[in-house]
PDB file of N, CA and C in Angstrom:
ATOM      1  N   MET A   1     -69.448-119.292  80.616  1.00  0.00           N
ATOM      2  CA  MET A   1     -70.044-119.814  81.850  1.00  0.00           C
ATOM      3  C   MET A   1     -68.985-120.499  82.713  1.00  0.00           C
ATOM      4  N   PHE A   2     -68.051-121.190  82.058  1.00  0.00           N
ATOM      5  CA  PHE A   2     -67.010-121.886  82.820  1.00  0.00           C
ATOM      6  C   PHE A   2     -66.139-120.894  83.585  1.00  0.00           C
ATOM      7  N   LYS A   3     -65.800-119.771  82.928  1.00  0.00           N
ATOM      8  CA  LYS A   3     -64.967-118.773  83.601  1.00  0.00           C
ATOM      9  C   LYS A   3     -65.682-118.198  84.814  1.00  0.00           C
ATOM     10  N   ILE A   4     -66.987-117.960  84.673  1.00  0.00           N
ATOM     11  CA  ILE A   4     -67.759-117.429  85.798  1.00  0.00           C
ATOM     12  C   ILE A   4     -67.713-118.409  86.965  1.00  0.00           C
ATOM     13  N   GLN A   5     -67.893-119.698  86.668  1.00  0.00           N
ATOM     14  CA  GLN A   5     -67.852-120.701  87.734  1.00  0.00           C
ATOM     15  C   GLN A   5     -66.472-120.752  88.378  1.00  0.00           C
ATOM     16  N   TYR A   6     -65.432-120.639  87.553  1.00  0.00           N
ATOM     17  CA  TYR A   6     -64.070-120.682  88.097  1.00  0.00           C
ATOM     18  C   TYR A   6     -63.834-119.518  89.053  1.00  0.00           C
ATOM     19  N   TYR A   7     -64.192-118.309  88.616  1.00  0.00           N
ATOM     20  CA  TYR A   7     -63.998-117.145  89.476  1.00  0.00           C
ATOM     21  C   TYR A   7     -64.872-117.225  90.720  1.00  0.00           C
ATOM     22  N   PHE A   8     -66.073-117.796  90.568  1.00  0.00           N
ATOM     23  CA  PHE A   8     -66.967-117.958  91.709  1.00  0.00           C
ATOM     24  C   PHE A   8     -66.340-118.888  92.744  1.00  0.00           C
ATOM     25  N   ARG A   9     -65.761-119.995  92.274  1.00  0.00           N
ATOM     26  CA  ARG A   9     -65.122-120.930  93.209  1.00  0.00           C
ATOM     27  C   ARG A   9     -63.926-120.285  93.891  1.00  0.00           C
ATOM     28  N   VAL A  10     -63.148-119.522  93.117  1.00  0.00           N
ATOM     29  CA  VAL A  10     -62.005-118.826  93.711  1.00  0.00           C
ATOM     30  C   VAL A  10     -62.480-117.841  94.776  1.00  0.00           C
ATOM     31  N   LEU A  11     -63.563-117.127  94.477  1.00  0.00           N
ATOM     32  CA  LEU A  11     -64.124-116.169  95.432  1.00  0.00           C
ATOM     33  C   LEU A  11     -64.548-116.875  96.715  1.00  0.00           C
ATOM     34  N   ILE A  12     -65.271-117.982  96.572  1.00  0.00           N
ATOM     35  CA  ILE A  12     -65.741-118.717  97.749  1.00  0.00           C
ATOM     36  C   ILE A  12     -64.564-119.245  98.559  1.00  0.00           C
ATOM     37  N   MET A  13     -63.567-119.820  97.873  1.00  0.00           N
ATOM     38  CA  MET A  13     -62.434-120.377  98.601  1.00  0.00           C
ATOM     39  C   MET A  13     -61.650-119.272  99.313  1.00  0.00           C
ATOM     40  N   SER A  14     -61.505-118.118  98.676  1.00  0.00           N
ATOM     41  CA  SER A  14     -60.797-117.017  99.333  1.00  0.00           C
ATOM     42  C   SER A  14     -61.582-116.522 100.546  1.00  0.00           C
ATOM     43  N   MET A  15     -62.914-116.544 100.438  1.00  0.00           N
ATOM     44  CA  MET A  15     -63.738-116.150 101.578  1.00  0.00           C
ATOM     45  C   MET A  15     -63.554-117.136 102.723  1.00  0.00           C
ATOM     46  N   LEU A  16     -63.531-118.425 102.395  1.00  0.00           N
ATOM     47  CA  LEU A  16     -63.383-119.436 103.437  1.00  0.00           C
ATOM     48  C   LEU A  16     -62.016-119.331 104.098  1.00  0.00           C
ATOM     49  N   VAL A  17     -60.983-119.039 103.302  1.00  0.00           N
ATOM     50  CA  VAL A  17     -59.643-118.937 103.865  1.00  0.00           C
ATOM     51  C   VAL A  17     -59.508-117.665 104.699  1.00  0.00           C
ATOM     52  N   ARG A  18     -60.078-116.565 104.178  1.00  0.00           N
ATOM     53  CA  ARG A  18     -59.962-115.283 104.866  1.00  0.00           C
ATOM     54  C   ARG A  18     -60.694-115.274 106.194  1.00  0.00           C
ATOM     55  N   LYS A  19     -61.841-115.923 106.244  1.00  0.00           N
ATOM     56  CA  LYS A  19     -62.675-115.891 107.452  1.00  0.00           C
ATOM     57  C   LYS A  19     -62.726-117.282 108.068  1.00  0.00           C
ATOM     58  N   LEU A  20     -61.591-117.757 108.508  1.00  0.00           N
ATOM     59  CA  LEU A  20     -61.532-119.124 109.012  1.00  0.00           C
ATOM     60  C   LEU A  20     -62.492-119.388 110.158  1.00  0.00           C
ATOM     61  N   PRO A  21     -62.623-118.512 111.151  1.00  0.00           N
ATOM     62  CA  PRO A  21     -63.635-118.792 112.174  1.00  0.00           C
ATOM     63  C   PRO A  21     -65.039-118.522 111.646  1.00  0.00           C
ATOM     64  N   LEU A  22     -65.543-119.445 110.841  1.00  0.00           N
ATOM     65  CA  LEU A  22     -66.879-119.297 110.264  1.00  0.00           C
ATOM     66  C   LEU A  22     -67.928-119.852 111.213  1.00  0.00           C
ATOM     67  N   SER A  23     -69.080-119.242 111.181  1.00  0.00           N
ATOM     68  CA  SER A  23     -70.195-119.851 111.885  1.00  0.00           C
ATOM     69  C   SER A  23     -70.740-120.984 111.025  1.00  0.00           C
ATOM     70  N   VAL A  24     -71.520-121.854 111.614  1.00  0.00           N
ATOM     71  CA  VAL A  24     -72.058-122.999 110.888  1.00  0.00           C
ATOM     72  C   VAL A  24     -72.969-122.533 109.757  1.00  0.00           C
ATOM     73  N   ARG A  25     -73.766-121.509 110.013  1.00  0.00           N
ATOM     74  CA  ARG A  25     -74.683-121.020 108.975  1.00  0.00           C
ATOM     75  C   ARG A  25     -73.924-120.474 107.777  1.00  0.00           C
ATOM     76  N   GLU A  26     -72.875-119.702 108.057  1.00  0.00           N
ATOM     77  CA  GLU A  26     -72.078-119.151 106.961  1.00  0.00           C
ATOM     78  C   GLU A  26     -71.456-120.266 106.140  1.00  0.00           C
ATOM     79  N   PHE A  27     -70.889-121.267 106.822  1.00  0.00           N
ATOM     80  CA  PHE A  27     -70.248-122.373 106.110  1.00  0.00           C
ATOM     81  C   PHE A  27     -71.253-123.108 105.236  1.00  0.00           C
ATOM     82  N   LEU A  28     -72.444-123.372 105.770  1.00  0.00           N
ATOM     83  CA  LEU A  28     -73.470-124.065 104.989  1.00  0.00           C
ATOM     84  C   LEU A  28     -73.904-123.230 103.799  1.00  0.00           C
ATOM     85  N   PHE A  29     -74.020-121.919 103.987  1.00  0.00           N
ATOM     86  CA  PHE A  29     -74.417-121.040 102.890  1.00  0.00           C
ATOM     87  C   PHE A  29     -73.392-121.091 101.763  1.00  0.00           C
ATOM     88  N   TYR A  30     -72.105-120.973 102.111  1.00  0.00           N
ATOM     89  CA  TYR A  30     -71.064-121.015 101.089  1.00  0.00           C
ATOM     90  C   TYR A  30     -71.015-122.382 100.422  1.00  0.00           C
ATOM     91  N   LEU A  31     -71.233-123.437 101.211  1.00  0.00           N
ATOM     92  CA  LEU A  31     -71.222-124.790 100.652  1.00  0.00           C
ATOM     93  C   LEU A  31     -72.351-124.974  99.650  1.00  0.00           C
ATOM     94  N   VAL A  32     -73.542-124.476  99.990  1.00  0.00           N
ATOM     95  CA  VAL A  32     -74.677-124.571  99.060  1.00  0.00           C
ATOM     96  C   VAL A  32     -74.379-123.809  97.779  1.00  0.00           C
ATOM     97  N   CYS A  33     -73.780-122.629  97.891  1.00  0.00           N
ATOM     98  CA  CYS A  33     -73.421-121.859  96.692  1.00  0.00           C
ATOM     99  C   CYS A  33     -72.426-122.624  95.839  1.00  0.00           C
ATOM    100  N   LEU A  34     -71.447-123.244  96.481  1.00  0.00           N
ATOM    101  CA  LEU A  34     -70.431-123.994  95.747  1.00  0.00           C
ATOM    102  C   LEU A  34     -71.045-125.191  95.044  1.00  0.00           C
ATOM    103  N   ILE A  35     -71.934-125.921  95.735  1.00  0.00           N
ATOM    104  CA  ILE A  35     -72.595-127.076  95.124  1.00  0.00           C
ATOM    105  C   ILE A  35     -73.475-126.634  93.963  1.00  0.00           C
ATOM    106  N   ALA A  36     -74.191-125.522  94.146  1.00  0.00           N
ATOM    107  CA  ALA A  36     -75.063-125.031  93.077  1.00  0.00           C
ATOM    108  C   ALA A  36     -74.262-124.682  91.834  1.00  0.00           C
ATOM    109  N   SER A  37     -73.075-124.121  92.018  1.00  0.00           N
ATOM    110  CA  SER A  37     -72.260-123.782  90.854  1.00  0.00           C
ATOM    111  C   SER A  37     -71.629-125.035  90.255  1.00  0.00           C
ATOM    112  N   GLY A  38     -71.305-126.017  91.099  1.00  0.00           N
ATOM    113  CA  GLY A  38     -70.654-127.224  90.604  1.00  0.00           C
ATOM    114  C   GLY A  38     -71.573-128.122  89.804  1.00  0.00           C
ATOM    115  N   PHE A  39     -72.811-128.240  90.226  1.00  0.00           N
ATOM    116  CA  PHE A  39     -73.741-129.140  89.542  1.00  0.00           C
ATOM    117  C   PHE A  39     -74.491-128.467  88.397  1.00  0.00           C
ATOM    118  N   LYS A  40     -74.162-127.189  88.130  1.00  0.00           N
ATOM    119  CA  LYS A  40     -74.771-126.459  87.011  1.00  0.00           C
ATOM    120  C   LYS A  40     -76.292-126.521  87.065  1.00  0.00           C
ATOM    121  N   LEU A  41     -76.831-126.091  88.187  1.00  0.00           N
ATOM    122  CA  LEU A  41     -78.279-126.023  88.312  1.00  0.00           C
ATOM    123  C   LEU A  41     -78.800-124.915  87.411  1.00  0.00           C
ATOM    124  N   ILE A  42     -80.073-124.624  87.521  1.00  0.00           N
ATOM    125  CA  ILE A  42     -80.678-123.589  86.691  1.00  0.00           C
ATOM    126  C   ILE A  42     -79.837-122.316  86.777  1.00  0.00           C
ATOM    127  N   GLU A  43     -79.622-121.706  85.623  1.00  0.00           N
ATOM    128  CA  GLU A  43     -78.708-120.563  85.564  1.00  0.00           C
ATOM    129  C   GLU A  43     -79.152-119.431  86.482  1.00  0.00           C
ATOM    130  N   HIS A  44     -80.438-119.261  86.642  1.00  0.00           N
ATOM    131  CA  HIS A  44     -80.936-118.188  87.508  1.00  0.00           C
ATOM    132  C   HIS A  44     -80.532-118.428  88.959  1.00  0.00           C
ATOM    133  N   ILE A  45     -80.584-119.687  89.389  1.00  0.00           N
ATOM    134  CA  ILE A  45     -80.185-120.012  90.758  1.00  0.00           C
ATOM    135  C   ILE A  45     -78.701-119.723  90.943  1.00  0.00           C
ATOM    136  N   PHE A  46     -77.912-120.061  89.905  1.00  0.00           N
ATOM    137  CA  PHE A  46     -76.469-119.822  89.981  1.00  0.00           C
ATOM    138  C   PHE A  46     -76.175-118.333  90.095  1.00  0.00           C
ATOM    139  N   ILE A  47     -76.845-117.533  89.259  1.00  0.00           N
ATOM    140  CA  ILE A  47     -76.627-116.087  89.288  1.00  0.00           C
ATOM    141  C   ILE A  47     -77.084-115.511  90.626  1.00  0.00           C
ATOM    142  N   PHE A  48     -78.217-116.007  91.139  1.00  0.00           N
ATOM    143  CA  PHE A  48     -78.717-115.554  92.436  1.00  0.00           C
ATOM    144  C   PHE A  48     -77.710-115.877  93.539  1.00  0.00           C
ATOM    145  N   ALA A  49     -77.177-117.091  93.511  1.00  0.00           N
ATOM    146  CA  ALA A  49     -76.184-117.485  94.515  1.00  0.00           C
ATOM    147  C   ALA A  49     -74.921-116.636  94.388  1.00  0.00           C
ATOM    148  N   TYR A  50     -74.538-116.330  93.147  1.00  0.00           N
ATOM    149  CA  TYR A  50     -73.350-115.506  92.921  1.00  0.00           C
ATOM    150  C   TYR A  50     -73.541-114.102  93.493  1.00  0.00           C
ATOM    151  N   VAL A  51     -74.728-113.526  93.246  1.00  0.00           N
ATOM    152  CA  VAL A  51     -75.019-112.186  93.772  1.00  0.00           C
ATOM    153  C   VAL A  51     -75.031-112.201  95.299  1.00  0.00           C
ATOM    154  N   LEU A  52     -75.639-113.231  95.885  1.00  0.00           N
ATOM    155  CA  LEU A  52     -75.653-113.332  97.348  1.00  0.00           C
ATOM    156  C   LEU A  52     -74.238-113.455  97.899  1.00  0.00           C
ATOM    157  N   ALA A  53     -73.409-114.230  97.213  1.00  0.00           N
ATOM    158  CA  ALA A  53     -72.027-114.398  97.666  1.00  0.00           C
ATOM    159  C   ALA A  53     -71.258-113.081  97.578  1.00  0.00           C
ATOM    160  N   MET A  54     -71.507-112.310  96.524  1.00  0.00           N
ATOM    161  CA  MET A  54     -70.841-111.015  96.397  1.00  0.00           C
ATOM    162  C   MET A  54     -71.280-110.068  97.516  1.00  0.00           C
ATOM    163  N   ILE A  55     -72.586-110.075  97.823  1.00  0.00           N
ATOM    164  CA  ILE A  55     -73.085-109.229  98.916  1.00  0.00           C
ATOM    165  C   ILE A  55     -72.458-109.671 100.239  1.00  0.00           C
ATOM    166  N   ALA A  56     -72.379-110.974 100.434  1.00  0.00           N
ATOM    167  CA  ALA A  56     -71.774-111.492 101.663  1.00  0.00           C
ATOM    168  C   ALA A  56     -70.303-111.104 101.742  1.00  0.00           C
ATOM    169  N   PHE A  57     -69.620-111.158 100.601  1.00  0.00           N
ATOM    170  CA  PHE A  57     -68.201-110.798 100.566  1.00  0.00           C
ATOM    171  C   PHE A  57     -68.011-109.324 100.916  1.00  0.00           C
ATOM    172  N   LEU A  58     -68.866-108.462 100.365  1.00  0.00           N
ATOM    173  CA  LEU A  58     -68.724-107.024 100.577  1.00  0.00           C
ATOM    174  C   LEU A  58     -69.147-106.602 101.978  1.00  0.00           C
ATOM    175  N   SER A  59     -70.100-107.309 102.559  1.00  0.00           N
ATOM    176  CA  SER A  59     -70.598-106.907 103.875  1.00  0.00           C
ATOM    177  C   SER A  59     -69.980-107.728 105.000  1.00  0.00           C
ATOM    178  N   GLY A  60     -69.030-108.579 104.672  1.00  0.00           N
ATOM    179  CA  GLY A  60     -68.406-109.396 105.697  1.00  0.00           C
ATOM    180  C   GLY A  60     -69.235-110.606 106.080  1.00  0.00           C
ATOM    181  N   GLY A  61     -70.279-110.886 105.340  1.00  0.00           N
ATOM    182  CA  GLY A  61     -71.073-112.078 105.586  1.00  0.00           C
ATOM    183  C   GLY A  61     -72.241-111.870 106.530  1.00  0.00           C
ATOM    184  N   TRP A  62     -72.204-110.812 107.319  1.00  0.00           N
ATOM    185  CA  TRP A  62     -73.226-110.668 108.359  1.00  0.00           C
ATOM    186  C   TRP A  62     -74.583-110.282 107.794  1.00  0.00           C
ATOM    187  N   LEU A  63     -74.604-109.525 106.699  1.00  0.00           N
ATOM    188  CA  LEU A  63     -75.878-109.107 106.117  1.00  0.00           C
ATOM    189  C   LEU A  63     -76.670-110.318 105.637  1.00  0.00           C
ATOM    190  N   ILE A  64     -75.996-111.243 104.956  1.00  0.00           N
ATOM    191  CA  ILE A  64     -76.678-112.430 104.436  1.00  0.00           C
ATOM    192  C   ILE A  64     -77.185-113.292 105.582  1.00  0.00           C
ATOM    193  N   ILE A  65     -76.350-113.471 106.593  1.00  0.00           N
ATOM    194  CA  ILE A  65     -76.764-114.301 107.725  1.00  0.00           C
ATOM    195  C   ILE A  65     -77.976-113.673 108.410  1.00  0.00           C
ATOM    196  N   TYR A  66     -77.971-112.347 108.508  1.00  0.00           N
ATOM    197  CA  TYR A  66     -79.114-111.655 109.118  1.00  0.00           C
ATOM    198  C   TYR A  66     -80.372-111.850 108.283  1.00  0.00           C
ATOM    199  N   LEU A  67     -80.232-111.764 106.953  1.00  0.00           N
ATOM    200  CA  LEU A  67     -81.396-111.913 106.081  1.00  0.00           C
ATOM    201  C   LEU A  67     -81.930-113.342 106.085  1.00  0.00           C
ATOM    202  N   LEU A  68     -81.040-114.322 106.203  1.00  0.00           N
ATOM    203  CA  LEU A  68     -81.468-115.721 106.142  1.00  0.00           C
ATOM    204  C   LEU A  68     -82.019-116.215 107.471  1.00  0.00           C
ATOM    205  N   SER A  69     -81.701-115.531 108.558  1.00  0.00           N
ATOM    206  CA  SER A  69     -82.154-116.018 109.865  1.00  0.00           C
ATOM    207  C   SER A  69     -83.535-115.491 110.216  1.00  0.00           C
TER     208      SER A  69
END
């Protein structure tokens, strides 16, 4: 579980660095994912956040923002 969290944080940080001009919604979404992984909430929530982050990473973030809006 620790390795998954480590790779998840690396993924989020690389996304934040790669896409510096983030919209506020995107930044809040990534921040919530990071907090959820850091505080070790229910494992299902963590996995759900991880899957959403992967989808956002693969689609450039716009798909998730469209779904959440």
